[in-house]
Amino acid sequence: QKDDSQRLLESFNADEKEHRLMKSKAEPYTSKEEMVLEESESPLNSNIAAFALKAKVIYPINQKFRPLADGSSNPSLHENPKQAVLPNQVVETSMSGSLGSLSQGDKEDCSSSTTIHSTTSDDRFQARAFLKVASFPEVLTCESFDVKLCLCSLTLKDLRLLDTELRKEKHMMFIQIFKIYLTDFHRKKKITDGLLKKILLNQESDFEELQKQLDSRLRNTEMSGAHNSEFQTLEDLERREREYSEHVIDNMEAFWKQTDKSQQDFLDQSKCSSAKATKIMMDLTEKMIAVESLLSESQDLQEMDIQERLFNWELMVKMIDSLKSSIPEECKGRLNTLSNILDHLTVKNNLSVRQKEELLTDLHKAFWEQLAHYSNECTQQSKDLIVKRLECRAKKKEEFKRRQEAEQESLLSKTFLIEDVHNFLKAYHELIEKHWQAQWDLEEEDDCESTEAIADLYKDLYSKASRALAELVTELFLQTLPVVTSLSVRECELLKEEWQENLLPQLEKWENHRQRRWKLFQEQLLQEKELWMTEYTLSAVMQKHLSEKQEKIIQGVVSRLGCISDESVSYILQKHRLLLCSVLRRLTFRRVGMAALARMRLSRKRSSLQELREQHALQKGSSLCQDEDQWQLQKAVESHILEEEEKLEEETQETQLEFHQQLVTEIQEALQFLQQHMEQVIGQTLLQYAQGEAEKKNSDDGQDFKERLVESAVESVYGTSNNISRLVQNYYQQLRKITEGYEGKKLQHLKSLQAERNERIRLKNKENELALKEKHTKGLLNVSSTVHQRVVLQQNKILAQFELQQQIRLESLKQKLLGLHCLGTELENQLREAEQHFVSELAVLTRVPLTVKKKPSRRSKSAGEKANSKRQTFQSPEAAEKDDSHEYIQKPHGITSGLCREMSQSSCEGETEPRKNSKMLKKKGSR
């Protein structure tokens, strides 16, 4: 019968409070999965639920299969019945618990508190709801929730806020850089004042429209799936983070497209030359690379600050949690010490068992009622305090915002030259960082002050509880016991002194336990920091590998072009580097967010495992001398902890693999955008190169001379039908011989290249097969080799063959293109020589002097542009296979061929009508 009244009363209080909590909050936030499970419950459980709701049923405290207060069954031996449950939340063991829930005995069986939760609840963990908080101080006033989930959700919120601020800073920097270049053009009278204002206005309105679209999408993402504004699920949070990343990448793609469009429109309207336009775009790209570099460095530092802030939050929450848990634990220990003294009086027959139970029941009831009253006051004071502090924080942040906007406007209103762009970028970035740091310091200071204020309230609560218990105990010893028993007042005073003396070792024991728990918590936090640093290092390595791979790809693409200028190559590489930096910076945000989501998934099992370690360490330290049963129990607990650690490690790897695969998918989508954008940039560059080459061809003189030659030949009386026809036939025969020679050389070149390529592939395949076969055999013979390793070997074999064939193919195409280019150059030279020979003979025949003054007219210039615009075409290596020799004949020598046809026609019609055909010949010849 020892402590039966105490256990009965504690069980009643705990069940009654649990019933009120579950009844008030379970219905509105039950997930769909739980509703289905509840509807499918057996009639027996439904009857139990109905009975439990209508009657106050008191169960023995150590009964493991007792129903919960809401009537639902609790069939798992692995669940710890210490703590009440929030709606949609997995039951978790906690050191603090509720101040009123003291139903766990000191000598509770270890088996129920040393097992991580069942897999059934694990499967439903992502659909469970946890409280939605907007700031850290709100976490300090909440009860019965998963602290880790709330803190990580705040970390995700800080990351999104940082991403937004850096995006705004990038947009503003581009607008200002663009404005500086526009102002420089306006100062040089290259654009008008109206055009300057129009371009700037369009640029700002376009960026505002992009931001509005992004904000609208993010609001829709935030609202979708949000059935209640106070709670959220991990599943919804993961979905929102995924959709947020997609929207931001789309916004980034639209931003870069808009910047390219703005630059191109500006250059078109300013009517710059191609070289000048390329230089300006290279300068703008270089400046934006500097912007991305500044933002990337700032992002890395602030991400580390956010992670460090999370660890500081956990320390502060742990401190408050320790204060909360110490109050009921110590009070419970004091009452247990008092109960031992009364038991001693019962053994001496100074007090009957009934009298002892009545005294303990009255004392417990009076004390717990006072403690509940003090706890409610403390909770309400904490909430009021946090509300006031948050209001004060909001006012300070609003003042900070106004002051910061004024400082930014002051800096942006200054006039900067092109030479001062880097100074502007540095000054503006330092100003933004200063503002961010000021806001950060304000929040951290307020977090610490709020934590200290809440800690003072709980210290005051501890003092009130201790005084209330001391008064009740004094009343019991000095007023009640002398009346109930035959003991004198002096003897009762001695009993009180004995109670106080017995408390000293207990207080020392509790203090040691607290220090031990704090040390274990710090060790756990240190392990998490090391894990985070490992993840950060792996991410940096992956990012570096991805960057080097993309740089290698773009270098290969540019090297295959081969025909564009060095300036264009530099512009392509700079543009690729700029977009790659932007993509990698966005993916870094996503990786950090995924790491936080992974910790949230595993937080429940990690917390449970950490509590197992704490309980095992405390039990091992409290009992130095153990018997055989205790020793066996400790060994069993240790083996169980090792088993749960292995399970947690396995689940950690699975979770990390899942998020890694998701990140790889998003990386591929982002790189797809990068590839498409670079295709457009390269295409635009090639188009500009073709236009430049056409302009160079148009600068060649001689067109005017050919027109004069046509006119002279038509009007000349020396050119007869026979001699001109013979001259044209000789010219065509010479062209035919040149063409046939070119075709023969081309066919021979292609055959030799194909044979060489086949031979190279055969030799390389043979070498690689031998090398990979040796590696494969070594891997199969290795005892430790697994199926995964053999699959990797096979993958490496296939990839090696593919890379080999790709390399040989590219080398062959390069040789083929080089050979065709040499043949084409040789053909063009031969055709030019034949043309010059024909023109010379025709000039001699028609008595036209070969040396004429080169003074191009409008007519000849336009004709040359039309003829030469078709002359230069860019061919890819694949198109080179279909190269045709007639292109080399007709494109550069179309005018000469036309001249030959006109000469033949005019000669056949006779020499008596030279004037009549003059206009027609001049028109056809120029065409």
mmCIF file of C-alpha atoms in Angstrom, residues 170-490:
data_model
loop_
_atom_site.group_PDB
_atom_site.id
_atom_site.type_symbol
_atom_site.label_atom_id
_atom_site.label_comp_id
_atom_site.label_asym_id
_atom_site.label_seq_id
_atom_site.Cartn_x
_atom_site.Cartn_y
_atom_site.Cartn_z
ATOM 1 C CA LYS A 170 20.897 41.730 -57.681
ATOM 2 C CA HIS A 171 17.995 43.328 -59.537
ATOM 3 C CA MET A 172 18.783 46.749 -58.133
ATOM 4 C CA MET A 173 22.479 46.432 -58.994
ATOM 5 C CA PHE A 174 21.715 45.505 -62.593
ATOM 6 C CA ILE A 175 19.327 48.434 -62.960
ATOM 7 C CA GLN A 176 21.956 50.833 -61.625
ATOM 8 C CA ILE A 177 24.748 49.412 -63.819
ATOM 9 C CA PHE A 178 22.489 49.628 -66.850
ATOM 10 C CA LYS A 179 21.571 53.184 -65.893
ATOM 11 C CA ILE A 180 25.245 54.152 -65.656
ATOM 12 C CA TYR A 181 25.892 52.934 -69.218
ATOM 13 C CA LEU A 182 22.751 54.647 -70.518
ATOM 14 C CA THR A 183 23.772 57.898 -68.848
ATOM 15 C CA ASP A 184 27.208 57.647 -70.443
ATOM 16 C CA PHE A 185 25.633 57.262 -73.889
ATOM 17 C CA HIS A 186 23.322 60.203 -73.185
ATOM 18 C CA ARG A 187 26.254 62.351 -72.097
ATOM 19 C CA LYS A 188 27.996 61.525 -75.387
ATOM 20 C CA LYS A 189 24.839 62.537 -77.331
ATOM 21 C CA LYS A 190 24.359 59.027 -78.686
ATOM 22 C CA ILE A 191 20.815 58.724 -77.316
ATOM 23 C CA THR A 192 18.222 61.352 -76.544
ATOM 24 C CA ASP A 193 16.877 62.269 -73.143
ATOM 25 C CA GLY A 194 13.466 60.846 -74.005
ATOM 26 C CA LEU A 195 14.960 57.518 -75.088
ATOM 27 C CA LEU A 196 16.987 57.343 -71.871
ATOM 28 C CA LYS A 197 13.899 57.812 -69.696
ATOM 29 C CA LYS A 198 11.881 55.391 -71.796
ATOM 30 C CA ILE A 199 14.453 52.602 -71.536
ATOM 31 C CA LEU A 200 14.858 53.023 -67.768
ATOM 32 C CA LEU A 201 11.109 53.140 -67.213
ATOM 33 C CA ASN A 202 10.547 49.999 -69.269
ATOM 34 C CA GLN A 203 13.348 48.210 -67.426
ATOM 35 C CA GLU A 204 11.969 49.015 -63.972
ATOM 36 C CA SER A 205 8.390 48.167 -64.964
ATOM 37 C CA ASP A 206 9.501 44.815 -66.410
ATOM 38 C CA PHE A 207 11.331 43.896 -63.200
ATOM 39 C CA GLU A 208 8.334 44.956 -61.102
ATOM 40 C CA GLU A 209 6.120 42.726 -63.220
ATOM 41 C CA LEU A 210 8.505 39.798 -62.686
ATOM 42 C CA GLN A 211 8.423 40.365 -58.933
ATOM 43 C CA LYS A 212 4.619 40.553 -58.920
ATOM 44 C CA GLN A 213 4.377 37.273 -60.794
ATOM 45 C CA LEU A 214 6.755 35.619 -58.341
ATOM 46 C CA ASP A 215 4.888 36.989 -55.306
ATOM 47 C CA SER A 216 1.584 35.771 -56.714
ATOM 48 C CA ARG A 217 2.932 32.275 -57.291
ATOM 49 C CA LEU A 218 4.471 32.137 -53.823
ATOM 50 C CA ARG A 219 1.186 33.223 -52.221
ATOM 51 C CA ASN A 220 -0.650 30.484 -54.082
ATOM 52 C CA THR A 221 1.954 27.966 -52.941
ATOM 53 C CA GLU A 222 1.632 29.138 -49.331
ATOM 54 C CA MET A 223 -2.155 28.925 -49.383
ATOM 55 C CA SER A 224 -2.439 25.551 -51.106
ATOM 56 C CA GLY A 225 -2.829 22.727 -48.626
ATOM 57 C CA ALA A 226 -3.078 25.100 -45.637
ATOM 58 C CA HIS A 227 -6.255 23.941 -43.877
ATOM 59 C CA ASN A 228 -5.360 25.823 -40.724
ATOM 60 C CA SER A 229 -3.088 28.778 -40.140
ATOM 61 C CA GLU A 230 -1.857 27.640 -36.709
ATOM 62 C CA PHE A 231 -0.494 24.214 -37.631
ATOM 63 C CA GLN A 232 1.483 22.771 -40.519
ATOM 64 C CA THR A 233 2.762 19.357 -41.527
ATOM 65 C CA LEU A 234 6.214 18.329 -42.636
ATOM 66 C CA GLU A 235 4.741 17.018 -45.881
ATOM 67 C CA ASP A 236 3.230 20.432 -46.665
ATOM 68 C CA LEU A 237 6.490 22.131 -45.754
ATOM 69 C CA GLU A 238 8.492 19.920 -48.126
ATOM 70 C CA ARG A 239 5.993 20.567 -50.901
ATOM 71 C CA ARG A 240 6.135 24.339 -50.360
ATOM 72 C CA GLU A 241 9.930 24.331 -50.393
ATOM 73 C CA ARG A 242 9.990 22.335 -53.614
ATOM 74 C CA GLU A 243 7.476 24.607 -55.344
ATOM 75 C CA TYR A 244 9.243 27.693 -54.006
ATOM 76 C CA SER A 245 12.493 26.526 -55.591
ATOM 77 C CA GLU A 246 10.760 25.909 -58.925
ATOM 78 C CA HIS A 247 9.180 29.375 -58.924
ATOM 79 C CA VAL A 248 12.459 31.074 -58.040
ATOM 80 C CA ILE A 249 14.346 29.266 -60.823
ATOM 81 C CA ASP A 250 11.626 30.293 -63.296
ATOM 82 C CA ASN A 251 11.962 33.871 -62.064
ATOM 83 C CA MET A 252 15.736 33.709 -62.464
ATOM 84 C CA GLU A 253 15.349 32.457 -66.038
ATOM 85 C CA ALA A 254 12.887 35.247 -66.832
ATOM 86 C CA PHE A 255 15.244 37.800 -65.249
ATOM 87 C CA TRP A 256 18.209 36.855 -67.427
ATOM 88 C CA LYS A 257 16.066 36.768 -70.548
ATOM 89 C CA GLN A 258 14.771 40.221 -69.681
ATOM 90 C CA THR A 259 18.281 41.583 -69.130
ATOM 91 C CA ASP A 260 19.435 40.227 -72.505
ATOM 92 C CA LYS A 261 16.394 41.741 -74.196
ATOM 93 C CA SER A 262 17.010 45.101 -72.536
ATOM 94 C CA GLN A 263 20.662 45.136 -73.574
ATOM 95 C CA GLN A 264 19.835 44.201 -77.169
ATOM 96 C CA ASP A 265 17.080 46.817 -77.444
ATOM 97 C CA PHE A 266 19.403 49.475 -76.052
ATOM 98 C CA LEU A 267 22.190 48.587 -78.482
ATOM 99 C CA ASP A 268 19.789 48.492 -81.438
ATOM 100 C CA GLN A 269 18.328 51.896 -80.610
ATOM 101 C CA SER A 270 21.738 53.445 -79.978
ATOM 102 C CA LYS A 271 22.894 52.157 -83.417
ATOM 103 C CA CYS A 272 26.293 50.976 -82.197
ATOM 104 C CA SER A 273 28.678 49.066 -84.365
ATOM 105 C CA SER A 274 28.970 45.309 -83.876
ATOM 106 C CA ALA A 275 32.376 45.582 -82.202
ATOM 107 C CA LYS A 276 31.160 48.337 -79.873
ATOM 108 C CA ALA A 277 28.036 46.349 -78.976
ATOM 109 C CA THR A 278 30.110 43.263 -78.179
ATOM 110 C CA LYS A 279 32.411 45.299 -75.948
ATOM 111 C CA ILE A 280 29.493 46.860 -74.050
ATOM 112 C CA MET A 281 27.826 43.477 -73.496
ATOM 113 C CA MET A 282 31.120 42.026 -72.294
ATOM 114 C CA ASP A 283 31.510 44.916 -69.845
ATOM 115 C CA LEU A 284 27.965 44.447 -68.508
ATOM 116 C CA THR A 285 28.502 40.710 -68.173
ATOM 117 C CA GLU A 286 31.774 41.271 -66.337
ATOM 118 C CA LYS A 287 30.073 43.640 -63.898
ATOM 119 C CA MET A 288 27.264 41.151 -63.246
ATOM 120 C CA ILE A 289 29.833 38.411 -62.607
ATOM 121 C CA ALA A 290 31.307 40.676 -59.944
ATOM 122 C CA VAL A 291 27.801 41.121 -58.506
ATOM 123 C CA GLU A 292 27.246 37.357 -58.385
ATOM 124 C CA SER A 293 30.623 36.907 -56.705
ATOM 125 C CA LEU A 294 29.702 39.434 -53.986
ATOM 126 C CA LEU A 295 26.309 37.825 -53.469
ATOM 127 C CA SER A 296 27.789 34.326 -53.323
ATOM 128 C CA GLU A 297 30.311 35.284 -50.634
ATOM 129 C CA SER A 298 27.632 37.050 -48.622
ATOM 130 C CA GLN A 299 25.296 34.083 -48.999
ATOM 131 C CA ASP A 300 27.883 31.606 -47.707
ATOM 132 C CA LEU A 301 28.613 33.702 -44.629
ATOM 133 C CA GLN A 302 24.965 34.349 -43.816
ATOM 134 C CA GLU A 303 24.036 30.697 -44.298
ATOM 135 C CA MET A 304 26.642 29.822 -41.687
ATOM 136 C CA ASP A 305 25.192 32.511 -39.405
ATOM 137 C CA ILE A 306 21.725 31.024 -39.847
ATOM 138 C CA GLN A 307 23.014 27.572 -38.978
ATOM 139 C CA GLU A 308 24.853 28.922 -35.922
ATOM 140 C CA ARG A 309 21.689 30.723 -34.869
ATOM 141 C CA LEU A 310 19.828 27.395 -34.975
ATOM 142 C CA PHE A 311 22.335 25.874 -32.564
ATOM 143 C CA ASN A 312 22.004 28.894 -30.243
ATOM 144 C CA TRP A 313 18.217 28.561 -30.351
ATOM 145 C CA GLU A 314 18.485 24.926 -29.333
ATOM 146 C CA LEU A 315 20.703 25.879 -26.396
ATOM 147 C CA MET A 316 18.235 28.519 -25.205
ATOM 148 C CA VAL A 317 15.262 26.190 -25.589
ATOM 149 C CA LYS A 318 17.145 23.485 -23.704
ATOM 150 C CA MET A 319 17.830 25.906 -20.866
ATOM 151 C CA ILE A 320 14.126 26.815 -20.531
ATOM 152 C CA ASP A 321 13.201 23.150 -20.854
ATOM 153 C CA SER A 322 15.609 22.262 -18.070
ATOM 154 C CA LEU A 323 14.055 24.887 -15.789
ATOM 155 C CA LYS A 324 10.557 23.613 -16.548
ATOM 156 C CA SER A 325 11.470 20.015 -15.839
ATOM 157 C CA SER A 326 13.406 20.781 -12.654
ATOM 158 C CA ILE A 327 10.348 22.219 -10.873
ATOM 159 C CA PRO A 328 8.104 19.131 -10.864
ATOM 160 C CA GLU A 329 11.032 16.736 -10.526
ATOM 161 C CA GLU A 330 12.413 18.381 -7.396
ATOM 162 C CA CYS A 331 8.992 18.898 -5.872
ATOM 163 C CA LYS A 332 8.186 15.279 -6.513
ATOM 164 C CA GLY A 333 11.456 14.242 -4.881
ATOM 165 C CA ARG A 334 10.744 16.418 -1.822
ATOM 166 C CA LEU A 335 7.325 14.803 -1.448
ATOM 167 C CA ASN A 336 8.829 11.344 -1.785
ATOM 168 C CA THR A 337 11.315 12.160 0.989
ATOM 169 C CA LEU A 338 8.429 13.321 3.149
ATOM 170 C CA SER A 339 6.523 10.123 2.364
ATOM 171 C CA ASN A 340 9.527 8.066 3.538
ATOM 172 C CA ILE A 341 9.498 9.859 6.897
ATOM 173 C CA LEU A 342 5.783 9.202 7.314
ATOM 174 C CA ASP A 343 6.382 5.560 6.384
ATOM 175 C CA HIS A 344 8.952 5.400 9.157
ATOM 176 C CA LEU A 345 6.358 6.770 11.608
ATOM 177 C CA THR A 346 3.902 4.150 10.396
ATOM 178 C CA VAL A 347 6.407 1.381 11.056
ATOM 179 C CA LYS A 348 6.870 2.717 14.597
ATOM 180 C CA ASN A 349 3.052 2.702 15.035
ATOM 181 C CA ASN A 350 3.076 6.440 15.671
ATOM 182 C CA LEU A 351 0.813 6.832 12.642
ATOM 183 C CA SER A 352 -1.708 4.497 11.095
ATOM 184 C CA VAL A 353 -1.708 3.666 7.402
ATOM 185 C CA ARG A 354 -5.035 5.392 6.915
ATOM 186 C CA GLN A 355 -3.842 8.518 8.674
ATOM 187 C CA LYS A 356 -0.664 8.550 6.568
ATOM 188 C CA GLU A 357 -2.649 8.235 3.336
ATOM 189 C CA GLU A 358 -5.024 11.008 4.359
ATOM 190 C CA LEU A 359 -2.154 13.327 5.277
ATOM 191 C CA LEU A 360 -0.336 12.656 2.013
ATOM 192 C CA THR A 361 -3.516 13.049 -0.017
ATOM 193 C CA ASP A 362 -4.332 16.401 1.570
ATOM 194 C CA LEU A 363 -0.752 17.601 1.222
ATOM 195 C CA HIS A 364 -0.505 16.521 -2.423
ATOM 196 C CA LYS A 365 -3.819 18.061 -3.318
ATOM 197 C CA ALA A 366 -3.000 21.380 -1.663
ATOM 198 C CA PHE A 367 0.496 21.566 -3.158
ATOM 199 C CA TRP A 368 -0.383 20.577 -6.730
ATOM 200 C CA GLU A 369 -3.303 22.978 -6.736
ATOM 201 C CA GLN A 370 -1.003 25.807 -5.709
ATOM 202 C CA LEU A 371 1.642 24.727 -8.224
ATOM 203 C CA ALA A 372 -0.968 24.567 -10.996
ATOM 204 C CA HIS A 373 -2.109 28.066 -10.057
ATOM 205 C CA TYR A 374 1.459 29.385 -10.087
ATOM 206 C CA SER A 375 2.151 27.578 -13.369
ATOM 207 C CA ASN A 376 -0.887 29.093 -15.040
ATOM 208 C CA GLU A 377 0.178 32.528 -13.863
ATOM 209 C CA CYS A 378 3.696 31.946 -15.148
ATOM 210 C CA THR A 379 2.432 30.722 -18.530
ATOM 211 C CA GLN A 380 0.147 33.719 -18.941
ATOM 212 C CA GLN A 381 2.895 36.116 -17.888
ATOM 213 C CA SER A 382 5.243 34.481 -20.413
ATOM 214 C CA LYS A 383 2.744 34.870 -23.250
ATOM 215 C CA ASP A 384 2.025 38.492 -22.368
ATOM 216 C CA LEU A 385 5.733 39.202 -22.117
ATOM 217 C CA ILE A 386 6.449 37.674 -25.524
ATOM 218 C CA VAL A 387 3.575 39.554 -27.146
ATOM 219 C CA LYS A 388 4.888 42.864 -25.823
ATOM 220 C CA ARG A 389 8.435 42.099 -26.880
ATOM 221 C CA LEU A 390 7.323 41.101 -30.382
ATOM 222 C CA GLU A 391 5.357 44.330 -30.721
ATOM 223 C CA CYS A 392 8.405 46.290 -29.627
ATOM 224 C CA ARG A 393 10.565 44.314 -32.089
ATOM 225 C CA ALA A 394 8.151 45.061 -34.935
ATOM 226 C CA LYS A 395 8.307 48.798 -34.182
ATOM 227 C CA LYS A 396 12.113 48.741 -34.104
ATOM 228 C CA LYS A 397 12.256 46.834 -37.382
ATOM 229 C CA GLU A 398 9.897 49.354 -38.984
ATOM 230 C CA GLU A 399 12.137 52.202 -37.859
ATOM 231 C CA PHE A 400 15.170 50.320 -39.145
ATOM 232 C CA LYS A 401 13.457 49.814 -42.497
ATOM 233 C CA ARG A 402 12.639 53.508 -42.946
ATOM 234 C CA ARG A 403 16.179 54.511 -42.035
ATOM 235 C CA GLN A 404 17.678 51.905 -44.347
ATOM 236 C CA GLU A 405 15.482 52.926 -47.284
ATOM 237 C CA ALA A 406 16.577 56.534 -46.800
ATOM 238 C CA GLU A 407 20.251 55.500 -46.821
ATOM 239 C CA GLN A 408 19.762 53.410 -49.968
ATOM 240 C CA GLU A 409 17.976 56.236 -51.779
ATOM 241 C CA SER A 410 20.755 58.611 -50.806
ATOM 242 C CA LEU A 411 23.368 56.309 -52.315
ATOM 243 C CA LEU A 412 21.350 55.557 -55.458
ATOM 244 C CA SER A 413 20.710 59.238 -56.104
ATOM 245 C CA LYS A 414 24.419 59.884 -56.618
ATOM 246 C CA THR A 415 25.866 59.996 -60.130
ATOM 247 C CA PHE A 416 28.473 57.397 -61.045
ATOM 248 C CA LEU A 417 30.627 57.112 -64.155
ATOM 249 C CA ILE A 418 31.495 53.890 -65.931
ATOM 250 C CA GLU A 419 34.918 53.952 -64.277
ATOM 251 C CA ASP A 420 33.218 54.039 -60.847
ATOM 252 C CA VAL A 421 30.996 50.960 -61.321
ATOM 253 C CA HIS A 422 33.099 48.701 -59.098
ATOM 254 C CA ASN A 423 33.179 51.351 -56.374
ATOM 255 C CA PHE A 424 29.404 51.648 -56.573
ATOM 256 C CA LEU A 425 28.919 47.882 -56.346
ATOM 257 C CA LYS A 426 31.188 47.671 -53.323
ATOM 258 C CA ALA A 427 29.525 50.621 -51.561
ATOM 259 C CA TYR A 428 25.990 49.406 -52.228
ATOM 260 C CA HIS A 429 26.763 45.832 -51.169
ATOM 261 C CA GLU A 430 28.456 46.998 -47.965
ATOM 262 C CA LEU A 431 25.410 49.149 -47.187
ATOM 263 C CA ILE A 432 23.033 46.201 -47.693
ATOM 264 C CA GLU A 433 25.228 43.963 -45.533
ATOM 265 C CA LYS A 434 25.312 46.645 -42.847
ATOM 266 C CA HIS A 435 21.506 46.800 -42.835
ATOM 267 C CA TRP A 436 21.199 43.023 -42.734
ATOM 268 C CA GLN A 437 23.667 42.778 -39.855
ATOM 269 C CA ALA A 438 21.842 45.487 -37.900
ATOM 270 C CA GLN A 439 18.545 43.639 -38.257
ATOM 271 C CA TRP A 440 20.256 40.367 -37.402
ATOM 272 C CA ASP A 441 21.789 41.826 -34.230
ATOM 273 C CA LEU A 442 18.433 43.273 -33.240
ATOM 274 C CA GLU A 443 16.719 39.887 -33.527
ATOM 275 C CA GLU A 444 19.502 38.000 -31.731
ATOM 276 C CA GLU A 445 19.560 40.505 -28.885
ATOM 277 C CA ASP A 446 15.799 40.317 -28.558
ATOM 278 C CA ASP A 447 15.917 36.492 -28.613
ATOM 279 C CA CYS A 448 18.446 36.442 -25.773
ATOM 280 C CA GLU A 449 16.530 39.012 -23.727
ATOM 281 C CA SER A 450 13.263 37.129 -24.237
ATOM 282 C CA THR A 451 14.911 33.879 -23.154
ATOM 283 C CA GLU A 452 16.371 35.509 -20.040
ATOM 284 C CA ALA A 453 12.998 37.054 -19.178
ATOM 285 C CA ILE A 454 11.228 33.683 -19.545
ATOM 286 C CA ALA A 455 13.982 32.032 -17.494
ATOM 287 C CA ASP A 456 13.478 34.603 -14.723
ATOM 288 C CA LEU A 457 9.764 33.818 -14.685
ATOM 289 C CA TYR A 458 10.415 30.098 -14.290
ATOM 290 C CA LYS A 459 13.026 30.753 -11.613
ATOM 291 C CA ASP A 460 10.422 32.774 -9.784
ATOM 292 C CA LEU A 461 7.978 29.905 -10.250
ATOM 293 C CA TYR A 462 10.558 27.524 -8.768
ATOM 294 C CA SER A 463 10.971 29.801 -5.758
ATOM 295 C CA LYS A 464 7.194 30.038 -5.257
ATOM 296 C CA ALA A 465 6.790 26.287 -5.518
ATOM 297 C CA SER A 466 9.612 25.696 -3.026
ATOM 298 C CA ARG A 467 8.162 28.216 -0.546
ATOM 299 C CA ALA A 468 4.655 26.785 -0.907
ATOM 300 C CA LEU A 469 5.892 23.263 -0.308
ATOM 301 C CA ALA A 470 8.024 24.381 2.647
ATOM 302 C CA GLU A 471 5.003 26.076 4.223
ATOM 303 C CA LEU A 472 2.828 23.005 3.756
ATOM 304 C CA VAL A 473 5.521 20.736 5.174
ATOM 305 C CA THR A 474 6.044 23.095 8.141
ATOM 306 C CA GLU A 475 2.314 23.062 8.779
ATOM 307 C CA LEU A 476 2.294 19.276 8.589
ATOM 308 C CA PHE A 477 5.174 18.793 11.024
ATOM 309 C CA LEU A 478 4.459 21.585 13.526
ATOM 310 C CA GLN A 479 0.650 21.697 13.518
ATOM 311 C CA THR A 480 -0.860 18.497 12.143
ATOM 312 C CA LEU A 481 1.476 15.755 13.390
ATOM 313 C CA PRO A 482 1.486 16.856 17.066
ATOM 314 C CA VAL A 483 -2.324 16.604 16.989
ATOM 315 C CA VAL A 484 -2.630 13.342 15.032
ATOM 316 C CA THR A 485 0.234 11.517 16.765
ATOM 317 C CA SER A 486 1.546 11.374 20.284
ATOM 318 C CA LEU A 487 4.768 13.106 19.289
ATOM 319 C CA SER A 488 5.839 16.306 20.940
ATOM 320 C CA VAL A 489 6.484 19.519 19.059
ATOM 321 C CA ARG A 490 10.203 19.107 19.590
#
